[in-house]
mmCIF file of C-alpha atoms and ligand atoms in Angstrom:
data_model
loop_
_atom_site.group_PDB
_atom_site.id
_atom_site.type_symbol
_atom_site.label_atom_id
_atom_site.label_comp_id
_atom_site.label_asym_id
_atom_site.label_seq_id
_atom_site.Cartn_x
_atom_site.Cartn_y
_atom_site.Cartn_z
ATOM 1 C CA MET U 1 33.050 113.720 -31.114
ATOM 2 C CA PHE U 2 34.702 112.990 -34.440
ATOM 3 C CA LYS U 3 32.847 110.401 -36.463
ATOM 4 C CA LEU U 4 34.851 108.317 -38.906
ATOM 5 C CA ALA U 5 33.669 108.330 -42.503
ATOM 6 C CA GLN U 6 31.199 105.548 -43.281
ATOM 7 C CA ARG U 7 33.582 104.021 -45.791
ATOM 8 C CA LEU U 8 36.115 103.357 -43.025
ATOM 9 C CA ALA U 9 33.528 101.470 -41.011
ATOM 10 C CA LYS U 10 33.177 99.038 -43.942
ATOM 11 C CA ILE U 11 36.842 98.053 -43.763
ATOM 12 C CA PRO U 12 37.509 95.074 -41.507
ATOM 13 C CA PRO U 13 40.266 95.573 -38.895
ATOM 14 C CA TYR U 14 43.739 94.850 -40.283
ATOM 15 C CA LEU U 15 44.377 91.260 -39.373
ATOM 16 C CA PHE U 16 48.012 91.547 -38.413
ATOM 17 C CA ALA U 17 47.235 94.161 -35.749
ATOM 18 C CA GLU U 18 44.874 91.704 -34.036
ATOM 19 C CA LEU U 19 47.391 88.909 -34.248
ATOM 20 C CA ASP U 20 50.025 91.120 -32.689
ATOM 21 C CA LEU U 21 47.836 91.625 -29.627
ATOM 22 C CA LEU U 22 47.377 87.895 -29.215
ATOM 23 C CA LYS U 23 51.104 87.341 -29.646
ATOM 24 C CA LYS U 24 51.972 90.001 -27.060
ATOM 25 C CA LYS U 25 49.764 88.231 -24.541
ATOM 26 C CA VAL U 26 51.627 84.955 -25.039
ATOM 27 C CA ILE U 27 55.052 86.652 -24.893
ATOM 28 C CA SER U 28 54.055 88.337 -21.624
ATOM 29 C CA LYS U 29 53.563 84.841 -20.184
ATOM 30 C CA GLY U 30 57.264 84.200 -20.835
ATOM 31 C CA ILE U 31 56.760 81.873 -23.833
ATOM 32 C CA ASP U 32 59.442 81.959 -26.554
ATOM 33 C CA VAL U 33 57.375 82.678 -29.647
ATOM 34 C CA ILE U 34 58.307 81.437 -33.147
ATOM 35 C CA ASP U 35 56.561 83.817 -35.505
ATOM 36 C CA PHE U 36 55.567 82.563 -38.943
ATOM 37 C CA GLY U 37 52.937 85.295 -39.143
ATOM 38 C CA VAL U 38 53.967 88.339 -41.112
ATOM 39 C CA GLY U 39 55.684 88.093 -44.499
ATOM 40 C CA ASP U 40 58.719 90.248 -43.792
ATOM 41 C CA PRO U 41 62.059 88.694 -44.837
ATOM 42 C CA ASP U 42 64.429 88.011 -41.932
ATOM 43 C CA LEU U 43 67.409 88.414 -44.306
ATOM 44 C CA PRO U 44 69.176 91.791 -44.503
ATOM 45 C CA THR U 45 69.277 94.018 -47.588
ATOM 46 C CA PRO U 46 72.483 93.041 -49.458
ATOM 47 C CA ARG U 47 75.545 95.205 -48.799
ATOM 48 C CA PHE U 48 75.985 96.508 -52.349
ATOM 49 C CA ILE U 49 72.476 97.967 -52.292
ATOM 50 C CA VAL U 50 73.027 99.619 -48.902
ATOM 51 C CA ASN U 51 76.334 101.043 -50.177
ATOM 52 C CA ALA U 52 74.641 102.398 -53.295
ATOM 53 C CA LEU U 53 72.182 104.220 -51.031
ATOM 54 C CA LYS U 54 74.998 105.619 -48.893
ATOM 55 C CA ARG U 55 76.784 106.997 -51.938
ATOM 56 C CA ALA U 56 73.609 108.443 -53.397
ATOM 57 C CA VAL U 57 72.510 110.120 -50.192
ATOM 58 C CA GLU U 58 75.772 112.098 -50.051
ATOM 59 C CA ASN U 59 74.905 113.778 -53.329
ATOM 60 C CA SER U 60 72.923 116.933 -52.543
ATOM 61 C CA GLU U 61 71.193 116.703 -55.916
ATOM 62 C CA ARG U 62 69.549 113.531 -54.614
ATOM 63 C CA GLN U 63 68.147 115.315 -51.568
ATOM 64 C CA LYS U 64 65.544 117.397 -53.381
ATOM 65 C CA TYR U 65 61.929 116.664 -54.255
ATOM 66 C CA PRO U 66 61.903 113.746 -56.650
ATOM 67 C CA SER U 67 59.757 113.690 -59.803
ATOM 68 C CA TYR U 68 56.280 112.183 -59.444
ATOM 69 C CA GLU U 69 56.818 109.450 -62.005
ATOM 70 C CA GLY U 70 60.267 108.414 -60.806
ATOM 71 C CA MET U 71 63.790 109.042 -62.121
ATOM 72 C CA MET U 72 64.521 107.956 -65.671
ATOM 73 C CA GLU U 73 67.515 106.031 -64.275
ATOM 74 C CA PHE U 74 65.168 103.961 -62.098
ATOM 75 C CA ARG U 75 62.532 103.450 -64.777
ATOM 76 C CA GLU U 76 65.168 102.354 -67.284
ATOM 77 C CA SER U 77 66.439 99.776 -64.806
ATOM 78 C CA VAL U 78 62.871 98.460 -64.502
ATOM 79 C CA ALA U 79 62.699 98.154 -68.303
ATOM 80 C CA ARG U 80 66.030 96.286 -68.379
ATOM 81 C CA PHE U 81 64.848 93.993 -65.558
ATOM 82 C CA TYR U 82 61.651 93.135 -67.442
ATOM 83 C CA LYS U 83 63.540 92.503 -70.677
ATOM 84 C CA ARG U 84 66.158 90.323 -69.005
ATOM 85 C CA ARG U 85 63.968 88.357 -66.611
ATOM 86 C CA LYS U 86 60.543 88.354 -68.275
ATOM 87 C CA ASN U 87 61.369 88.927 -71.925
ATOM 88 C CA VAL U 88 58.936 91.856 -71.913
ATOM 89 C CA LYS U 89 59.706 95.139 -73.649
ATOM 90 C CA ILE U 90 58.566 98.173 -71.659
ATOM 91 C CA ASP U 91 58.934 101.828 -72.605
ATOM 92 C CA PRO U 92 60.503 103.449 -69.515
ATOM 93 C CA GLU U 93 59.199 106.850 -70.542
ATOM 94 C CA SER U 94 55.485 106.097 -70.698
ATOM 95 C CA GLN U 95 54.929 102.606 -69.289
ATOM 96 C CA VAL U 96 56.619 102.678 -65.850
ATOM 97 C CA ILE U 97 56.240 104.743 -62.676
ATOM 98 C CA SER U 98 57.886 104.442 -59.288
ATOM 99 C CA LEU U 99 55.768 103.663 -56.226
ATOM 100 C CA ILE U 100 56.275 104.056 -52.489
ATOM 101 C CA GLY U 101 56.064 100.284 -52.253
ATOM 102 C CA SER U 102 53.599 98.355 -54.401
ATOM 103 C CA LYS U 103 50.988 98.632 -51.626
ATOM 104 C CA GLU U 104 50.776 102.357 -52.268
ATOM 105 C CA GLY U 105 50.059 101.911 -55.966
ATOM 106 C CA ILE U 106 47.535 99.145 -55.366
ATOM 107 C CA ALA U 107 45.712 101.290 -52.811
ATOM 108 C CA HIS U 108 45.606 104.327 -55.100
ATOM 109 C CA LEU U 109 44.590 102.658 -58.360
ATOM 110 C CA PRO U 110 40.830 102.492 -57.627
ATOM 111 C CA LEU U 111 40.798 106.227 -56.842
ATOM 112 C CA ALA U 112 41.795 106.821 -60.443
ATOM 113 C CA PHE U 113 39.157 104.652 -62.107
ATOM 114 C CA ILE U 114 36.289 103.784 -59.756
ATOM 115 C CA ASN U 115 33.040 105.710 -59.488
ATOM 116 C CA LYS U 116 30.475 105.032 -56.783
ATOM 117 C CA GLY U 117 28.931 101.627 -57.282
ATOM 118 C CA ASP U 118 31.465 100.315 -59.790
ATOM 119 C CA PHE U 119 32.555 96.782 -59.078
ATOM 120 C CA VAL U 120 36.142 95.913 -58.224
ATOM 121 C CA LEU U 121 36.826 92.199 -58.607
ATOM 122 C CA VAL U 122 39.027 90.981 -55.759
ATOM 123 C CA PRO U 123 40.490 87.543 -55.106
ATOM 124 C CA ASP U 124 39.398 85.820 -51.895
ATOM 125 C CA PRO U 125 41.531 84.785 -50.067
ATOM 126 C CA GLY U 126 43.767 87.708 -50.966
ATOM 127 C CA TYR U 127 46.019 90.527 -49.862
ATOM 128 C CA PRO U 128 43.570 92.657 -47.824
ATOM 129 C CA VAL U 129 44.507 95.930 -49.566
ATOM 130 C CA TYR U 130 42.550 95.088 -52.767
ATOM 131 C CA PHE U 131 39.319 94.971 -50.787
ATOM 132 C CA SER U 132 39.968 98.064 -48.690
ATOM 133 C CA ALA U 133 41.235 100.082 -51.667
ATOM 134 C CA ALA U 134 37.966 99.358 -53.471
ATOM 135 C CA ILE U 135 35.971 100.563 -50.446
ATOM 136 C CA LEU U 136 38.097 103.697 -49.986
ATOM 137 C CA ALA U 137 37.259 104.641 -53.567
ATOM 138 C CA ASN U 138 33.521 104.092 -52.902
ATOM 139 C CA GLY U 139 33.551 101.055 -55.140
ATOM 140 C CA THR U 140 31.885 97.716 -54.511
ATOM 141 C CA PRO U 141 34.286 94.802 -54.023
ATOM 142 C CA PHE U 142 33.074 91.578 -55.647
ATOM 143 C CA LYS U 143 34.842 88.477 -54.420
ATOM 144 C CA LEU U 144 36.428 85.953 -56.749
ATOM 145 C CA PRO U 145 36.781 82.741 -54.719
ATOM 146 C CA LEU U 146 40.159 81.037 -55.067
ATOM 147 C CA MET U 147 39.476 77.386 -54.368
ATOM 148 C CA GLY U 148 41.880 74.480 -54.013
ATOM 149 C CA ASP U 149 39.945 72.364 -56.514
ATOM 150 C CA ASN U 150 40.697 74.963 -59.211
ATOM 151 C CA ASN U 151 44.353 75.436 -58.237
ATOM 152 C CA PHE U 152 43.395 78.712 -56.548
ATOM 153 C CA LEU U 153 42.573 80.392 -59.860
ATOM 154 C CA PRO U 154 39.251 82.270 -60.114
ATOM 155 C CA ARG U 155 36.497 80.737 -62.254
ATOM 156 C CA LEU U 156 35.803 83.536 -64.701
ATOM 157 C CA GLU U 157 32.673 81.839 -66.026
ATOM 158 C CA GLU U 158 31.104 82.230 -62.577
ATOM 159 C CA ILE U 159 31.299 86.034 -62.634
ATOM 160 C CA PRO U 160 27.711 87.195 -63.322
ATOM 161 C CA ARG U 161 27.331 89.154 -66.572
ATOM 162 C CA ASN U 162 25.890 92.210 -64.874
ATOM 163 C CA VAL U 163 28.864 92.291 -62.484
ATOM 164 C CA ALA U 164 31.406 91.878 -65.283
ATOM 165 C CA ARG U 165 29.749 94.738 -67.165
ATOM 166 C CA LYS U 166 29.905 97.069 -64.168
ATOM 167 C CA ALA U 167 33.397 96.030 -63.089
ATOM 168 C CA LYS U 168 36.237 98.448 -63.773
ATOM 169 C CA ILE U 169 39.179 96.709 -62.132
ATOM 170 C CA MET U 170 40.129 93.092 -61.477
ATOM 171 C CA PHE U 171 42.921 92.517 -58.961
ATOM 172 C CA LEU U 172 44.896 89.305 -59.290
ATOM 173 C CA ASN U 173 48.133 88.193 -57.672
ATOM 174 C CA TYR U 174 50.376 85.380 -58.928
ATOM 175 C CA PRO U 175 52.512 83.879 -57.514
ATOM 176 C CA ASN U 176 49.769 84.169 -54.957
ATOM 177 C CA ASN U 177 49.751 85.304 -51.378
ATOM 178 C CA PRO U 178 48.419 83.507 -49.372
ATOM 179 C CA THR U 179 47.681 80.327 -51.380
ATOM 180 C CA THR U 180 51.148 80.146 -53.062
ATOM 181 C CA ALA U 181 49.394 79.253 -56.345
ATOM 182 C CA ILE U 182 50.927 80.109 -59.703
ATOM 183 C CA ALA U 183 49.172 81.212 -62.891
ATOM 184 C CA THR U 184 49.434 79.087 -65.998
ATOM 185 C CA LYS U 185 50.019 80.784 -69.352
ATOM 186 C CA GLU U 186 46.607 79.534 -70.500
ATOM 187 C CA PHE U 187 44.906 81.172 -67.546
ATOM 188 C CA ILE U 188 46.733 84.461 -68.106
ATOM 189 C CA LYS U 189 45.603 84.488 -71.742
ATOM 190 C CA GLU U 190 42.040 83.671 -70.701
ATOM 191 C CA VAL U 191 41.868 86.424 -68.096
ATOM 192 C CA ILE U 192 43.361 89.039 -70.437
ATOM 193 C CA ASP U 193 40.701 88.158 -73.028
ATOM 194 C CA PHE U 194 37.997 88.342 -70.366
ATOM 195 C CA CYS U 195 39.147 91.793 -69.262
ATOM 196 C CA LYS U 196 39.421 93.022 -72.847
ATOM 197 C CA ASP U 197 35.896 91.813 -73.648
ATOM 198 C CA ASN U 198 34.485 93.525 -70.566
ATOM 199 C CA GLU U 199 36.740 96.605 -70.616
ATOM 200 C CA ILE U 200 38.163 95.857 -67.200
ATOM 201 C CA ILE U 201 41.577 96.988 -65.965
ATOM 202 C CA LEU U 202 43.584 93.912 -65.051
ATOM 203 C CA ALA U 203 45.669 94.946 -62.048
ATOM 204 C CA HIS U 204 48.219 92.210 -61.555
ATOM 205 C CA ASP U 205 50.156 92.245 -58.312
ATOM 206 C CA ALA U 206 53.463 90.502 -58.977
ATOM 207 C CA ALA U 207 55.103 91.194 -55.599
ATOM 208 C CA TYR U 208 56.412 87.590 -55.417
ATOM 209 C CA SER U 209 57.334 87.247 -59.084
ATOM 210 C CA GLU U 210 60.972 86.380 -58.402
ATOM 211 C CA ILE U 211 60.590 84.074 -55.399
ATOM 212 C CA THR U 212 60.264 80.794 -57.275
ATOM 213 C CA PHE U 213 61.529 77.244 -56.773
ATOM 214 C CA ASP U 214 62.363 73.985 -58.532
ATOM 215 C CA GLY U 215 63.398 75.795 -61.714
ATOM 216 C CA TYR U 216 59.989 77.450 -62.147
ATOM 217 C CA ARG U 217 59.996 81.087 -63.435
ATOM 218 C CA SER U 218 56.815 83.122 -63.074
ATOM 219 C CA HIS U 219 55.122 84.811 -66.027
ATOM 220 C CA SER U 220 54.488 88.499 -66.374
ATOM 221 C CA PHE U 221 50.944 89.306 -67.538
ATOM 222 C CA LEU U 222 52.683 91.608 -70.035
ATOM 223 C CA GLU U 223 54.276 88.690 -71.855
ATOM 224 C CA TYR U 224 51.312 88.792 -74.207
ATOM 225 C CA ASP U 225 51.133 91.829 -76.506
ATOM 226 C CA SER U 226 47.429 91.981 -75.690
ATOM 227 C CA GLY U 227 48.432 92.388 -72.045
ATOM 228 C CA PHE U 228 49.433 95.961 -72.800
ATOM 229 C CA GLU U 229 45.805 96.713 -73.721
ATOM 230 C CA VAL U 230 44.427 96.058 -70.222
ATOM 231 C CA VAL U 231 47.182 95.224 -67.730
ATOM 232 C CA ILE U 232 48.887 97.278 -65.051
ATOM 233 C CA GLU U 233 51.447 95.125 -63.281
ATOM 234 C CA PHE U 234 52.631 96.032 -59.792
ATOM 235 C CA ASN U 235 56.005 94.891 -58.621
ATOM 236 C CA SER U 236 58.200 95.546 -55.671
ATOM 237 C CA LEU U 237 61.754 95.341 -54.449
ATOM 238 C CA SER U 238 60.529 94.358 -50.986
ATOM 239 C CA LYS U 239 60.568 90.589 -51.303
ATOM 240 C CA SER U 240 63.061 90.011 -54.104
ATOM 241 C CA TYR U 241 65.891 91.962 -52.431
ATOM 242 C CA ASN U 242 64.865 92.026 -48.724
ATOM 243 C CA MET U 243 63.921 95.693 -48.911
ATOM 244 C CA THR U 244 60.504 95.846 -47.237
ATOM 245 C CA GLY U 245 61.416 98.879 -45.134
ATOM 246 C CA TRP U 246 62.767 100.901 -48.045
ATOM 247 C CA ARG U 247 59.337 101.443 -49.549
ATOM 248 C CA ILE U 248 60.002 101.219 -53.230
ATOM 249 C CA GLY U 249 58.126 99.444 -55.975
ATOM 250 C CA PHE U 250 56.812 100.233 -59.403
ATOM 251 C CA ALA U 251 53.870 99.858 -61.758
ATOM 252 C CA CYS U 252 54.231 99.114 -65.449
ATOM 253 C CA GLY U 253 52.006 98.334 -68.393
ATOM 254 C CA ASN U 254 49.211 100.130 -70.234
ATOM 255 C CA GLU U 255 49.997 103.830 -70.639
ATOM 256 C CA GLU U 256 46.467 105.103 -70.017
ATOM 257 C CA ILE U 257 46.183 103.157 -66.766
ATOM 258 C CA ILE U 258 49.652 104.245 -65.656
ATOM 259 C CA SER U 259 48.883 107.893 -66.323
ATOM 260 C CA GLY U 260 45.556 107.650 -64.433
ATOM 261 C CA LEU U 261 47.358 106.281 -61.393
ATOM 262 C CA LEU U 262 50.037 108.948 -61.746
ATOM 263 C CA LYS U 263 47.381 111.663 -61.727
ATOM 264 C CA VAL U 264 46.181 110.478 -58.313
ATOM 265 C CA LYS U 265 49.720 110.186 -56.995
ATOM 266 C CA THR U 266 50.647 113.643 -58.220
ATOM 267 C CA ASN U 267 47.966 114.951 -55.893
ATOM 268 C CA VAL U 268 48.797 112.905 -52.816
ATOM 269 C CA ASP U 269 52.515 112.159 -52.700
ATOM 270 C CA SER U 270 55.740 113.576 -54.018
ATOM 271 C CA GLY U 271 57.513 110.497 -55.252
ATOM 272 C CA VAL U 272 60.234 108.265 -53.852
ATOM 273 C CA PHE U 273 63.421 109.679 -52.274
ATOM 274 C CA GLU U 274 65.945 109.751 -55.130
ATOM 275 C CA ALA U 275 68.736 108.092 -53.163
ATOM 276 C CA ILE U 276 66.424 105.106 -52.689
ATOM 277 C CA GLN U 277 65.619 105.063 -56.392
ATOM 278 C CA VAL U 278 69.316 105.031 -57.284
ATOM 279 C CA ALA U 279 69.966 102.142 -54.885
ATOM 280 C CA ALA U 280 66.898 100.311 -56.198
ATOM 281 C CA ALA U 281 68.140 100.712 -59.772
ATOM 282 C CA THR U 282 71.416 99.113 -58.662
ATOM 283 C CA ALA U 283 69.460 96.211 -57.158
ATOM 284 C CA LEU U 284 67.397 95.710 -60.313
ATOM 285 C CA ASP U 285 70.469 95.828 -62.560
ATOM 286 C CA TYR U 286 72.929 93.830 -60.472
ATOM 287 C CA GLY U 287 70.818 91.804 -58.028
ATOM 288 C CA ASP U 288 70.060 88.633 -59.973
ATOM 289 C CA LYS U 289 72.475 86.698 -57.754
ATOM 290 C CA VAL U 290 70.686 87.967 -54.648
ATOM 291 C CA ILE U 291 67.402 86.674 -56.007
ATOM 292 C CA ASP U 292 68.951 83.273 -56.706
ATOM 293 C CA GLU U 293 70.430 83.078 -53.203
ATOM 294 C CA ASN U 294 67.142 84.087 -51.594
ATOM 295 C CA CYS U 295 65.264 81.495 -53.590
ATOM 296 C CA ARG U 296 67.713 78.793 -52.506
ATOM 297 C CA ILE U 297 67.306 79.795 -48.863
ATOM 298 C CA TYR U 298 63.497 79.816 -49.024
ATOM 299 C CA GLU U 299 63.471 76.566 -50.988
ATOM 300 C CA LYS U 300 65.441 74.794 -48.258
ATOM 301 C CA ARG U 301 63.159 76.207 -45.569
ATOM 302 C CA ARG U 302 60.123 75.176 -47.590
ATOM 303 C CA ASP U 303 61.411 71.610 -47.830
ATOM 304 C CA VAL U 304 61.987 71.370 -44.068
ATOM 305 C CA LEU U 305 58.600 72.843 -43.178
ATOM 306 C CA VAL U 306 56.598 70.890 -45.749
ATOM 307 C CA GLU U 307 58.247 67.621 -44.751
ATOM 308 C CA GLY U 308 57.667 68.314 -41.052
ATOM 309 C CA LEU U 309 54.039 69.236 -41.573
ATOM 310 C CA ARG U 310 53.496 66.134 -43.664
ATOM 311 C CA GLU U 311 54.973 64.011 -40.878
ATOM 312 C CA LEU U 312 52.453 65.658 -38.581
ATOM 313 C CA GLY U 313 49.664 64.447 -40.865
ATOM 314 C CA PHE U 314 48.920 67.572 -42.904
ATOM 315 C CA LYS U 315 48.387 67.088 -46.612
ATOM 316 C CA ILE U 316 50.109 69.935 -48.374
ATOM 317 C CA LYS U 317 51.389 70.616 -51.849
ATOM 318 C CA SER U 318 54.947 71.879 -51.891
ATOM 319 C CA PRO U 319 54.727 75.474 -53.192
ATOM 320 C CA LYS U 320 56.525 76.430 -56.408
ATOM 321 C CA ALA U 321 56.728 80.114 -55.451
ATOM 322 C CA THR U 322 56.349 82.803 -52.737
ATOM 323 C CA PHE U 323 57.791 82.416 -49.262
ATOM 324 C CA TYR U 324 54.656 80.935 -47.755
ATOM 325 C CA VAL U 325 53.184 77.533 -47.063
ATOM 326 C CA TRP U 326 49.383 77.324 -47.229
ATOM 327 C CA CYS U 327 48.274 74.540 -44.979
ATOM 328 C CA ASN U 328 44.829 72.955 -44.928
ATOM 329 C CA VAL U 329 43.900 72.438 -41.274
ATOM 330 C CA GLY U 330 40.415 71.110 -41.978
ATOM 331 C CA GLY U 331 38.602 73.333 -39.478
ATOM 332 C CA SER U 332 38.333 76.826 -38.030
ATOM 333 C CA SER U 333 41.530 78.672 -38.873
ATOM 334 C CA ILE U 334 41.145 81.019 -35.903
ATOM 335 C CA GLU U 335 40.692 78.144 -33.459
ATOM 336 C CA PHE U 336 43.697 76.373 -34.932
ATOM 337 C CA THR U 337 45.848 79.509 -34.736
ATOM 338 C CA LYS U 338 44.910 80.199 -31.126
ATOM 339 C CA LYS U 339 45.467 76.591 -30.020
ATOM 340 C CA LEU U 340 48.793 76.404 -31.819
ATOM 341 C CA LEU U 341 49.946 79.653 -30.245
ATOM 342 C CA ASN U 342 48.835 78.756 -26.749
ATOM 343 C CA LYS U 343 50.226 75.204 -26.822
ATOM 344 C CA THR U 344 53.466 75.722 -28.724
ATOM 345 C CA GLY U 345 54.191 79.463 -28.965
ATOM 346 C CA ILE U 346 54.045 79.224 -32.771
ATOM 347 C CA VAL U 347 52.388 82.066 -34.669
ATOM 348 C CA VAL U 348 50.719 81.445 -38.032
ATOM 349 C CA THR U 349 48.176 83.526 -39.917
ATOM 350 C CA PRO U 350 44.609 82.194 -39.959
ATOM 351 C CA GLY U 351 43.317 81.885 -43.516
ATOM 352 C CA ILE U 352 40.066 83.658 -42.739
ATOM 353 C CA GLY U 353 42.069 86.852 -42.261
ATOM 354 C CA PHE U 354 42.559 86.842 -46.025
ATOM 355 C CA GLY U 355 38.848 86.457 -46.699
ATOM 356 C CA GLU U 356 36.023 84.007 -46.108
ATOM 357 C CA PHE U 357 37.324 81.526 -48.707
ATOM 358 C CA GLY U 358 40.611 81.304 -46.831
ATOM 359 C CA GLU U 359 38.799 79.538 -44.019
ATOM 360 C CA GLY U 360 40.125 76.059 -43.236
ATOM 361 C CA TYR U 361 43.712 77.061 -43.970
ATOM 362 C CA VAL U 362 46.581 78.744 -42.149
ATOM 363 C CA ARG U 363 49.617 80.433 -43.685
ATOM 364 C CA PHE U 364 53.207 79.917 -42.564
ATOM 365 C CA ALA U 365 55.746 82.536 -43.728
ATOM 366 C CA LEU U 366 59.174 81.054 -44.468
ATOM 367 C CA THR U 367 60.899 83.947 -42.759
ATOM 368 C CA LYS U 368 62.588 81.894 -40.052
ATOM 369 C CA THR U 369 65.848 79.937 -40.196
ATOM 370 C CA VAL U 370 65.927 76.201 -40.859
ATOM 371 C CA ASN U 371 66.853 75.670 -37.184
ATOM 372 C CA LYS U 372 63.818 77.596 -36.012
ATOM 373 C CA ILE U 373 61.579 75.714 -38.434
ATOM 374 C CA GLN U 374 62.947 72.417 -37.118
ATOM 375 C CA GLU U 375 62.350 73.586 -33.560
ATOM 376 C CA ALA U 376 58.784 74.538 -34.440
ATOM 377 C CA ILE U 377 58.155 71.115 -35.952
ATOM 378 C CA GLU U 378 59.580 69.464 -32.829
ATOM 379 C CA ARG U 379 57.341 71.586 -30.609
ATOM 380 C CA MET U 380 54.330 70.605 -32.668
ATOM 381 C CA LYS U 381 55.293 66.939 -32.603
ATOM 382 C CA SER U 382 55.563 66.929 -28.819
ATOM 383 C CA SER U 383 52.541 68.988 -27.845
ATOM 384 C CA PHE U 384 50.229 69.461 -30.804
ATOM 385 C CA SER U 385 48.833 66.888 -33.149
ATOM 386 C CA LYS U 386 46.651 67.529 -36.136
ATOM 387 C CA ASP U 387 44.134 64.973 -34.879
ATOM 388 C CA ALA U 388 43.977 66.547 -31.428
ATOM 389 C CA PHE U 389 42.921 69.698 -33.193
HETATM 390 C C1 PLP K 401 50.523 90.148 -52.324
HETATM 391 C C2 PLP K 401 51.235 91.357 -51.865
HETATM 392 N N1 PLP K 401 51.193 92.450 -52.619
HETATM 393 C C3 PLP K 401 51.813 93.588 -52.251
HETATM 394 C C4 PLP K 401 52.502 93.659 -51.063
HETATM 395 C C5 PLP K 401 53.118 94.981 -50.678
HETATM 396 O O1 PLP K 401 54.471 95.009 -50.852
HETATM 397 P P1 PLP K 401 55.281 96.377 -50.821
HETATM 398 O O2 PLP K 401 54.314 97.490 -50.545
HETATM 399 O O3 PLP K 401 56.299 96.240 -49.762
HETATM 400 O O4 PLP K 401 55.867 96.519 -52.204
HETATM 401 C C6 PLP K 401 52.570 92.550 -50.238
HETATM 402 C C7 PLP K 401 53.273 92.642 -48.938
HETATM 403 O O5 PLP K 401 53.199 91.809 -48.101
HETATM 404 C C8 PLP K 401 51.921 91.367 -50.648
HETATM 405 O O6 PLP K 401 51.937 90.272 -49.899
#
C-alpha cells in the first residue's frame, strides 16, 4: 500500500545487513565464526572517558537540549586537538560543529548543497554513505575509481570536464576505508587546487586519521591554508577512542560549508547530548596515550594477519593506517567470501560491497585479538588455500 520514494529504490541494500544473514545461517549450523567483517573496535572505551561521562550526566544542566552547533567546551577541544596533532589552527566559534557521529554529517552534507542533477563525486570502492547521501539529496553520484596501480588515489585528469563543472561535492577518505591507502601531501595539494578551480566542496572523511602505523602520521586536508577555501573535514571519536556506540564526531573547515551543514542539522536534529560532549572533550584533550596504545595493538594484529596471509600465498602490502587489511583475492569477492565462510567460519567483507571497483578484493577488519587472528590463519591453512579458490 505504501510505496517507497523512488530515490530509496536507487540505493543498493546495505551490505552489512546481507552479510549478517549469511553469518547467522552459518552460526545456526553450530560453526564458531571468526568475524573480520564490520569495523567496530573490540576494545572498550577507556575508563577515564566513561568516568567523565558519569560525572557529566549527574549535572542536571547537562540534561537539557544541547545547542545545535555543539558546546564551546567541545569545539575548543577539537581546535586544541587539531593544533596539537595536525598543526592546524581552527576557530572553534565558526569552523567546528559537533555531529551525531561523522556518518550523520556526511549523510546530511549533500542536502545542504546539492540540487537535482548536480554531480557528487564519490570514491569507488568507498564507504557506502557517500553514494546514498548523494541519492537522498537527488544528486547524481559520479564514481571516482580507486585503483591499486594508482595507490588507490583517484585520477583527477580522468574526470570529464562537463562532470567537474556540474559537480558540487567531492567525497574523499584518507586513510582510506576499505583500501587502507594514505594520501600524499602532493595529492592533497593537487585535489584542493582541482576543487578550487571547479568550485567543488572537498568533503574529506578523516574517520581513521589517528589509526596509523610504523611512525606514519596522517595529514589533515586543512594543513594547507588553501584547504580552508574548499574543505570540510569530518572526524570522529569512534575509531580513535573505541567510542562507536557513543555517536559523536565533528566537522571542521570552511565556514560557509560548515554553516550550510548546520542549517540542515538545525532542522533535523537537536545536537549531541551534552554529557557525551563533555566526555568527548576529555578524550580529545587527554586521550593521546589511548590512541598510541590502540595503534600498537592494531599494528601487532596487522603484522600477524599480513604475515599469515602472505604465507597462504596472498600478495598484500602491509597497511600504514586504518584497522583493515585489503586483500587481493584475484577473483569474485562474493564467491571468495562465501567459500571462506562455509569452509572455515571466517567472515570478511567482499570488496564489491564497497563498489564495483572493489571487486577482486576482500577486507579484513583488525578487530579481533592476535590469538583469534592466529586461529583464523590456522583454519585457512588447513582447509582453504588461495589456489583452491
Ligand atoms: C570511512 C568511514 N567514515 C565514517 C564512518 C562513520 O563513523 P562514525 O559515524 O561512527 O563517526 C565510518 C564507520 O565505519 C567509516 O568507515
